[in-house]
PDB file of C-alpha atoms in Angstrom:
ATOM      1  CA  UNK A   1      -5.823  -0.611 -16.321  1.00 61.00           C
ATOM      2  CA  UNK A   2      -8.956  -0.177 -17.722  1.00 64.00           C
ATOM      3  CA  UNK A   3     -11.430   1.908 -15.642  1.00 91.00           C
ATOM      4  CA  UNK A   4     -13.703  -0.828 -14.886  1.00 96.00           C
ATOM      5  CA  UNK A   5     -15.285  -1.220 -11.602  1.00 97.00           C
ATOM      6  CA  UNK A   6     -17.484  -3.866  -9.904  1.00 98.00           C
ATOM      7  CA  UNK A   7     -19.775  -3.590  -6.830  1.00 97.00           C
ATOM      8  CA  UNK A   8     -20.650  -5.482  -4.532  1.00 97.00           C
ATOM      9  CA  UNK A   9     -17.185  -7.612  -4.784  1.00 97.00           C
ATOM     10  CA  UNK A  10     -18.473  -9.881  -2.498  1.00 97.00           C
ATOM     11  CA  UNK A  11     -21.954 -10.927  -1.568  1.00 97.00           C
ATOM     12  CA  UNK A  12     -23.872 -13.592   0.239  1.00 98.00           C
ATOM     13  CA  UNK A  13     -27.899 -14.058  -0.586  1.00 97.00           C
ATOM     14  CA  UNK A  14     -30.476 -16.388   0.233  1.00 97.00           C
ATOM     15  CA  UNK A  15     -32.289 -18.649  -2.410  1.00 97.00           C
ATOM     16  CA  UNK A  16     -35.220 -16.232  -3.889  1.00 97.00           C
ATOM     17  CA  UNK A  17     -34.226 -13.193  -3.117  1.00 96.00           C
ATOM     18  CA  UNK A  18     -33.349 -10.702  -5.681  1.00 96.00           C
ATOM     19  CA  UNK A  19     -29.635  -9.598  -6.904  1.00 97.00           C
ATOM     20  CA  UNK A  20     -28.422  -6.254  -8.615  1.00 98.00           C
ATOM     21  CA  UNK A  21     -25.110  -6.510  -9.987  1.00 98.00           C
ATOM     22  CA  UNK A  22     -23.218  -3.413 -10.910  1.00 98.00           C
ATOM     23  CA  UNK A  23     -20.404  -2.555 -13.474  1.00 98.00           C
ATOM     24  CA  UNK A  24     -19.167   0.821 -13.936  1.00 98.00           C
ATOM     25  CA  UNK A  25     -16.708   2.347 -16.524  1.00 97.00           C
ATOM     26  CA  UNK A  26     -15.077   5.381 -17.097  1.00 95.00           C
ATOM     27  CA  UNK A  27     -14.174   4.387 -20.982  1.00 89.00           C
ATOM     28  CA  UNK A  28     -16.679   5.391 -22.559  1.00 90.00           C
ATOM     29  CA  UNK A  29     -16.526   1.915 -24.362  1.00 91.00           C
ATOM     30  CA  UNK A  30     -19.878   1.172 -26.629  1.00 91.00           C
ATOM     31  CA  UNK A  31     -19.794  -2.662 -25.550  1.00 93.00           C
ATOM     32  CA  UNK A  32     -20.512  -3.789 -22.317  1.00 95.00           C
ATOM     33  CA  UNK A  33     -20.476  -7.477 -21.377  1.00 95.00           C
ATOM     34  CA  UNK A  34     -21.731 -10.311 -18.269  1.00 97.00           C
ATOM     35  CA  UNK A  35     -20.244 -13.383 -17.312  1.00 97.00           C
ATOM     36  CA  UNK A  36     -19.819 -15.502 -15.162  1.00 97.00           C
ATOM     37  CA  UNK A  37     -17.216 -18.056 -14.661  1.00 96.00           C
ATOM     38  CA  UNK A  38     -17.691 -21.128 -12.953  1.00 94.00           C
ATOM     39  CA  UNK A  39     -14.756 -24.641 -12.709  1.00 88.00           C
ATOM     40  CA  UNK A  40     -15.720 -26.630 -15.303  1.00 83.00           C
ATOM     41  CA  UNK A  41     -17.116 -24.060 -17.397  1.00 86.00           C
ATOM     42  CA  UNK A  42     -14.945 -21.000 -18.169  1.00 86.00           C
ATOM     43  CA  UNK A  43     -16.346 -17.799 -18.976  1.00 93.00           C
ATOM     44  CA  UNK A  44     -19.889 -17.710 -20.338  1.00 94.00           C
ATOM     45  CA  UNK A  45     -21.638 -15.210 -21.983  1.00 94.00           C
ATOM     46  CA  UNK A  46     -24.909 -13.467 -19.667  1.00 97.00           C
ATOM     47  CA  UNK A  47     -25.833 -10.892 -21.718  1.00 96.00           C
ATOM     48  CA  UNK A  48     -24.343  -7.760 -23.587  1.00 94.00           C
ATOM     49  CA  UNK A  49     -24.897  -4.105 -24.452  1.00 95.00           C
ATOM     50  CA  UNK A  50     -24.281  -2.183 -27.296  1.00 92.00           C
ATOM     51  CA  UNK A  51     -25.668   0.698 -26.368  1.00 92.00           C
ATOM     52  CA  UNK A  52     -27.895   2.355 -24.201  1.00 94.00           C
ATOM     53  CA  UNK A  53     -31.092   0.556 -23.567  1.00 93.00           C
ATOM     54  CA  UNK A  54     -29.907  -2.122 -26.422  1.00 94.00           C
ATOM     55  CA  UNK A  55     -29.198  -5.023 -25.291  1.00 95.00           C
ATOM     56  CA  UNK A  56     -29.326  -8.736 -25.983  1.00 94.00           C
ATOM     57  CA  UNK A  57     -28.914 -12.627 -24.731  1.00 94.00           C
ATOM     58  CA  UNK A  58     -25.959 -14.651 -24.104  1.00 93.00           C
ATOM     59  CA  UNK A  59     -25.402 -18.456 -24.061  1.00 90.00           C
ATOM     60  CA  UNK A  60     -26.694 -18.614 -20.949  1.00 95.00           C
ATOM     61  CA  UNK A  61     -29.232 -15.541 -19.941  1.00 96.00           C
ATOM     62  CA  UNK A  62     -31.675 -17.813 -17.903  1.00 96.00           C
ATOM     63  CA  UNK A  63     -32.828 -16.046 -14.698  1.00 96.00           C
ATOM     64  CA  UNK A  64     -30.694 -12.956 -15.612  1.00 98.00           C
ATOM     65  CA  UNK A  65     -31.486  -9.398 -17.159  1.00 97.00           C
ATOM     66  CA  UNK A  66     -29.857  -6.684 -17.778  1.00 98.00           C
ATOM     67  CA  UNK A  67     -30.160  -3.021 -17.883  1.00 97.00           C
ATOM     68  CA  UNK A  68     -28.025   0.062 -19.209  1.00 97.00           C
ATOM     69  CA  UNK A  69     -29.592   3.803 -19.072  1.00 96.00           C
ATOM     70  CA  UNK A  70     -26.687   5.231 -18.955  1.00 95.00           C
ATOM     71  CA  UNK A  71     -23.132   4.594 -21.425  1.00 94.00           C
ATOM     72  CA  UNK A  72     -21.012   4.344 -18.264  1.00 96.00           C
ATOM     73  CA  UNK A  73     -23.476   1.727 -16.499  1.00 97.00           C
ATOM     74  CA  UNK A  74     -24.310  -1.922 -16.888  1.00 98.00           C
ATOM     75  CA  UNK A  75     -26.854  -3.132 -14.334  1.00 98.00           C
ATOM     76  CA  UNK A  76     -27.041  -7.489 -13.852  1.00 98.00           C
ATOM     77  CA  UNK A  77     -29.901  -8.457 -12.036  1.00 98.00           C
ATOM     78  CA  UNK A  78     -30.899 -11.763 -10.518  1.00 97.00           C
ATOM     79  CA  UNK A  79     -34.660 -11.926 -10.747  1.00 93.00           C
ATOM     80  CA  UNK A  80     -34.911 -14.627  -7.341  1.00 96.00           C
ATOM     81  CA  UNK A  81     -31.426 -16.141  -6.602  1.00 97.00           C
ATOM     82  CA  UNK A  82     -30.724 -19.899  -6.794  1.00 97.00           C
ATOM     83  CA  UNK A  83     -27.741 -21.848  -5.654  1.00 97.00           C
ATOM     84  CA  UNK A  84     -26.795 -23.061  -9.390  1.00 97.00           C
ATOM     85  CA  UNK A  85     -26.167 -18.542  -9.524  1.00 98.00           C
ATOM     86  CA  UNK A  86     -23.401 -18.768  -6.911  1.00 97.00           C
ATOM     87  CA  UNK A  87     -20.665 -18.190  -9.614  1.00 97.00           C
ATOM     88  CA  UNK A  88     -18.018 -15.236 -10.212  1.00 97.00           C
ATOM     89  CA  UNK A  89     -19.211 -12.626 -12.031  1.00 98.00           C
ATOM     90  CA  UNK A  90     -17.255 -10.837 -14.140  1.00 98.00           C
ATOM     91  CA  UNK A  91     -18.214  -7.403 -16.637  1.00 97.00           C
ATOM     92  CA  UNK A  92     -16.546  -6.799 -19.461  1.00 96.00           C
ATOM     93  CA  UNK A  93     -16.193  -3.778 -21.939  1.00 94.00           C
ATOM     94  CA  UNK A  94     -14.841  -3.306 -25.295  1.00 91.00           C
ATOM     95  CA  UNK A  95     -15.036  -0.245 -28.037  1.00 84.00           C
ATOM     96  CA  UNK A  96     -16.078  -2.760 -31.004  1.00 77.00           C
ATOM     97  CA  UNK A  97     -16.640  -6.243 -32.277  1.00 69.00           C
ATOM     98  CA  UNK A  98     -13.652  -6.392 -34.551  1.00 65.00           C
ATOM     99  CA  UNK A  99      -9.839  -5.928 -35.105  1.00 60.00           C
ATOM    100  CA  UNK A 100      -8.270  -4.026 -31.808  1.00 60.00           C
ATOM    101  CA  UNK A 101     -11.670  -2.614 -31.091  1.00 63.00           C
ATOM    102  CA  UNK A 102     -12.684  -6.260 -29.738  1.00 80.00           C
ATOM    103  CA  UNK A 103     -10.381  -6.569 -27.296  1.00 86.00           C
ATOM    104  CA  UNK A 104     -12.209  -6.801 -23.729  1.00 90.00           C
ATOM    105  CA  UNK A 105     -11.049  -5.410 -20.734  1.00 93.00           C
ATOM    106  CA  UNK A 106     -12.200  -7.047 -17.234  1.00 96.00           C
ATOM    107  CA  UNK A 107     -13.795  -5.946 -14.358  1.00 97.00           C
ATOM    108  CA  UNK A 108     -12.511  -7.249 -10.901  1.00 97.00           C
ATOM    109  CA  UNK A 109     -15.654  -9.515 -10.753  1.00 97.00           C
ATOM    110  CA  UNK A 110     -17.935 -10.108  -8.197  1.00 98.00           C
ATOM    111  CA  UNK A 111     -18.101 -13.421  -5.705  1.00 97.00           C
ATOM    112  CA  UNK A 112     -21.594 -14.378  -5.492  1.00 98.00           C
ATOM    113  CA  UNK A 113     -22.686 -17.006  -2.892  1.00 98.00           C
ATOM    114  CA  UNK A 114     -26.632 -17.977  -3.059  1.00 97.00           C
ATOM    115  CA  UNK A 115     -27.413 -20.022   0.248  1.00 96.00           C
TER     116      UNK A 115
ATOM    117  CA  UNK B   1     -15.423 -30.356 -32.123  1.00 68.00           C
ATOM    118  CA  UNK B   2     -15.870 -27.897 -29.578  1.00 78.00           C
ATOM    119  CA  UNK B   3     -16.350 -24.567 -30.659  1.00 89.00           C
ATOM    120  CA  UNK B   4     -12.456 -23.748 -28.472  1.00 93.00           C
ATOM    121  CA  UNK B   5     -10.830 -26.472 -26.941  1.00 94.00           C
ATOM    122  CA  UNK B   6      -7.721 -26.292 -24.533  1.00 94.00           C
ATOM    123  CA  UNK B   7      -5.663 -28.900 -22.801  1.00 90.00           C
ATOM    124  CA  UNK B   8      -6.889 -27.736 -18.660  1.00 88.00           C
ATOM    125  CA  UNK B   9      -3.795 -28.753 -17.477  1.00 88.00           C
ATOM    126  CA  UNK B  10      -2.025 -28.581 -15.174  1.00 93.00           C
ATOM    127  CA  UNK B  11       1.292 -28.165 -16.508  1.00 95.00           C
ATOM    128  CA  UNK B  12       4.021 -27.977 -14.212  1.00 96.00           C
ATOM    129  CA  UNK B  13       7.467 -26.417 -15.614  1.00 96.00           C
ATOM    130  CA  UNK B  14      10.515 -26.092 -14.060  1.00 97.00           C
ATOM    131  CA  UNK B  15      11.622 -22.482 -14.008  1.00 97.00           C
ATOM    132  CA  UNK B  16      13.824 -21.589 -16.830  1.00 97.00           C
ATOM    133  CA  UNK B  17      11.805 -24.226 -19.516  1.00 97.00           C
ATOM    134  CA  UNK B  18      10.291 -23.657 -22.348  1.00 97.00           C
ATOM    135  CA  UNK B  19       6.545 -24.382 -22.426  1.00 96.00           C
ATOM    136  CA  UNK B  20       3.967 -24.122 -25.032  1.00 95.00           C
ATOM    137  CA  UNK B  21       0.345 -24.546 -25.240  1.00 92.00           C
ATOM    138  CA  UNK B  22      -2.082 -25.377 -27.999  1.00 93.00           C
ATOM    139  CA  UNK B  23      -5.671 -24.796 -28.645  1.00 95.00           C
ATOM    140  CA  UNK B  24      -7.881 -25.687 -31.432  1.00 96.00           C
ATOM    141  CA  UNK B  25     -11.101 -23.672 -32.967  1.00 95.00           C
ATOM    142  CA  UNK B  26     -13.852 -25.198 -34.882  1.00 93.00           C
ATOM    143  CA  UNK B  27     -15.341 -22.318 -36.724  1.00 91.00           C
ATOM    144  CA  UNK B  28     -13.166 -22.123 -39.784  1.00 90.00           C
ATOM    145  CA  UNK B  29     -14.140 -18.227 -40.721  1.00 88.00           C
ATOM    146  CA  UNK B  30     -12.874 -17.134 -37.566  1.00 88.00           C
ATOM    147  CA  UNK B  31     -11.028 -14.463 -37.979  1.00 86.00           C
ATOM    148  CA  UNK B  32      -9.575 -13.076 -34.630  1.00 89.00           C
ATOM    149  CA  UNK B  33      -7.492 -14.674 -32.029  1.00 92.00           C
ATOM    150  CA  UNK B  34      -6.350 -14.009 -28.682  1.00 94.00           C
ATOM    151  CA  UNK B  35      -4.628 -15.719 -25.567  1.00 96.00           C
ATOM    152  CA  UNK B  36      -5.434 -14.080 -22.270  1.00 96.00           C
ATOM    153  CA  UNK B  37      -3.864 -14.512 -18.415  1.00 97.00           C
ATOM    154  CA  UNK B  38      -5.782 -15.134 -15.475  1.00 97.00           C
ATOM    155  CA  UNK B  39      -4.247 -14.761 -12.222  1.00 96.00           C
ATOM    156  CA  UNK B  40      -6.030 -16.768  -9.417  1.00 94.00           C
ATOM    157  CA  UNK B  41      -9.129 -15.158  -8.108  1.00 92.00           C
ATOM    158  CA  UNK B  42      -7.912 -12.214 -10.542  1.00 95.00           C
ATOM    159  CA  UNK B  43      -9.994 -11.021 -13.359  1.00 96.00           C
ATOM    160  CA  UNK B  44      -8.590 -12.056 -17.175  1.00 96.00           C
ATOM    161  CA  UNK B  45      -6.444  -9.778 -18.899  1.00 95.00           C
ATOM    162  CA  UNK B  46      -4.874  -9.800 -22.269  1.00 94.00           C
ATOM    163  CA  UNK B  47      -1.882 -10.915 -23.090  1.00 96.00           C
ATOM    164  CA  UNK B  48      -1.632 -10.658 -26.861  1.00 94.00           C
ATOM    165  CA  UNK B  49      -3.479 -10.831 -30.265  1.00 90.00           C
ATOM    166  CA  UNK B  50      -2.534 -13.835 -32.394  1.00 92.00           C
ATOM    167  CA  UNK B  51      -1.785 -12.269 -35.670  1.00 84.00           C
ATOM    168  CA  UNK B  52      -1.821 -14.370 -39.182  1.00 86.00           C
ATOM    169  CA  UNK B  53       2.490 -14.505 -39.518  1.00 84.00           C
ATOM    170  CA  UNK B  54       2.923 -14.994 -36.088  1.00 87.00           C
ATOM    171  CA  UNK B  55       3.761 -12.910 -33.512  1.00 92.00           C
ATOM    172  CA  UNK B  56       6.055 -12.386 -30.554  1.00 94.00           C
ATOM    173  CA  UNK B  57       6.688  -9.875 -27.663  1.00 94.00           C
ATOM    174  CA  UNK B  58       9.308 -11.173 -24.925  1.00 96.00           C
ATOM    175  CA  UNK B  59       9.348 -14.313 -24.470  1.00 97.00           C
ATOM    176  CA  UNK B  60       5.848 -15.247 -25.537  1.00 97.00           C
ATOM    177  CA  UNK B  61       5.468 -16.259 -29.218  1.00 97.00           C
ATOM    178  CA  UNK B  62       1.957 -16.513 -30.898  1.00 96.00           C
ATOM    179  CA  UNK B  63       1.496 -18.512 -33.825  1.00 95.00           C
ATOM    180  CA  UNK B  64      -1.487 -19.261 -35.826  1.00 95.00           C
ATOM    181  CA  UNK B  65      -2.061 -22.350 -38.141  1.00 94.00           C
ATOM    182  CA  UNK B  66      -5.084 -21.560 -40.258  1.00 93.00           C
ATOM    183  CA  UNK B  67      -5.023 -24.777 -42.247  1.00 93.00           C
ATOM    184  CA  UNK B  68      -5.345 -27.222 -38.806  1.00 93.00           C
ATOM    185  CA  UNK B  69      -7.217 -24.725 -37.059  1.00 94.00           C
ATOM    186  CA  UNK B  70      -5.074 -24.026 -34.016  1.00 93.00           C
ATOM    187  CA  UNK B  71      -3.275 -21.352 -32.136  1.00 95.00           C
ATOM    188  CA  UNK B  72      -0.696 -22.189 -30.079  1.00 96.00           C
ATOM    189  CA  UNK B  73       1.560 -19.908 -27.284  1.00 97.00           C
ATOM    190  CA  UNK B  74       5.067 -20.583 -26.612  1.00 97.00           C
ATOM    191  CA  UNK B  75       6.886 -19.157 -23.790  1.00 97.00           C
ATOM    192  CA  UNK B  76      10.383 -18.901 -23.617  1.00 98.00           C
ATOM    193  CA  UNK B  77      12.810 -19.119 -20.165  1.00 98.00           C
ATOM    194  CA  UNK B  78       9.629 -19.293 -18.363  1.00 97.00           C
ATOM    195  CA  UNK B  79       9.393 -17.101 -14.942  1.00 97.00           C
ATOM    196  CA  UNK B  80       7.871 -18.058 -11.772  1.00 97.00           C
ATOM    197  CA  UNK B  81       5.467 -14.991 -12.217  1.00 97.00           C
ATOM    198  CA  UNK B  82       4.246 -16.945 -15.472  1.00 98.00           C
ATOM    199  CA  UNK B  83       2.348 -19.219 -13.434  1.00 98.00           C
ATOM    200  CA  UNK B  84      -1.353 -18.722 -14.409  1.00 97.00           C
ATOM    201  CA  UNK B  85      -4.422 -19.667 -16.487  1.00 96.00           C
ATOM    202  CA  UNK B  86      -4.197 -19.427 -20.018  1.00 97.00           C
ATOM    203  CA  UNK B  87      -7.157 -18.756 -21.796  1.00 96.00           C
ATOM    204  CA  UNK B  88      -7.483 -19.147 -25.952  1.00 95.00           C
ATOM    205  CA  UNK B  89     -10.207 -16.695 -27.824  1.00 94.00           C
ATOM    206  CA  UNK B  90     -12.031 -16.805 -30.655  1.00 92.00           C
ATOM    207  CA  UNK B  91     -14.201 -14.836 -32.697  1.00 88.00           C
ATOM    208  CA  UNK B  92     -15.660 -16.639 -35.166  1.00 82.00           C
ATOM    209  CA  UNK B  93     -17.471 -13.260 -36.450  1.00 77.00           C
ATOM    210  CA  UNK B  94     -20.491 -12.680 -34.594  1.00 74.00           C
ATOM    211  CA  UNK B  95     -18.959 -13.355 -31.275  1.00 79.00           C
ATOM    212  CA  UNK B  96     -16.383 -13.959 -28.562  1.00 85.00           C
ATOM    213  CA  UNK B  97     -15.872 -17.719 -27.551  1.00 90.00           C
ATOM    214  CA  UNK B  98     -13.390 -17.968 -24.405  1.00 93.00           C
ATOM    215  CA  UNK B  99     -12.003 -21.237 -24.052  1.00 94.00           C
ATOM    216  CA  UNK B 100     -11.804 -22.705 -20.491  1.00 94.00           C
ATOM    217  CA  UNK B 101      -8.261 -22.002 -19.954  1.00 95.00           C
ATOM    218  CA  UNK B 102      -4.641 -24.229 -19.670  1.00 95.00           C
ATOM    219  CA  UNK B 103      -3.444 -23.638 -15.838  1.00 95.00           C
ATOM    220  CA  UNK B 104       0.276 -23.501 -15.977  1.00 97.00           C
ATOM    221  CA  UNK B 105       2.533 -24.047 -12.792  1.00 97.00           C
ATOM    222  CA  UNK B 106       5.752 -22.889 -12.951  1.00 97.00           C
ATOM    223  CA  UNK B 107       8.171 -24.444 -10.247  1.00 96.00           C
ATOM    224  CA  UNK B 108      11.137 -22.910  -8.607  1.00 95.00           C
TER     225      UNK B 108
END
């Protein structure tokens, strides 16, 4: 299995509080991604990173920010959590964007409940 | 047509049977195709890539039909352990798009 960890694995928080989720990889992959997965919607890309300090928005980026100060760490922040952000969050990594390099490897996920 | 579309299922199939899933995609310029497997409350994992000529890995066969813009996954001699959700993944060139998945239940 690819060396990807996510922390925390579970979190319960209240509406309006800031929340930061961490993704850590030991594979030295260039690309890192944050997805959310909800029933009926499948996996939706929130943000991704193509290098240290290089990030871009995905299809559902509103209400989320990211940072990548080191190759191995990719942080997802909910500035002010809302109940609609209750979800399962997956981090993923890949070597590149084409051919065999684009295979994505996922972390174990973080279950977030916003009350 | 949605970017990537799958029958959500569930497919309830007796053990030992053959089951096939299809996945349609809208962008004819798509170049890369994959099947991922996701067990309940677990992360998605790559099952196999899909090559133009079709490819096989044990009991699993993946095929691509560019003319009709769909990919398929065939599972032969299904096992109880094949019960999972199968995600179709397509790369039209600038991003990876995941289908919502097809749930498979193998019945003893």
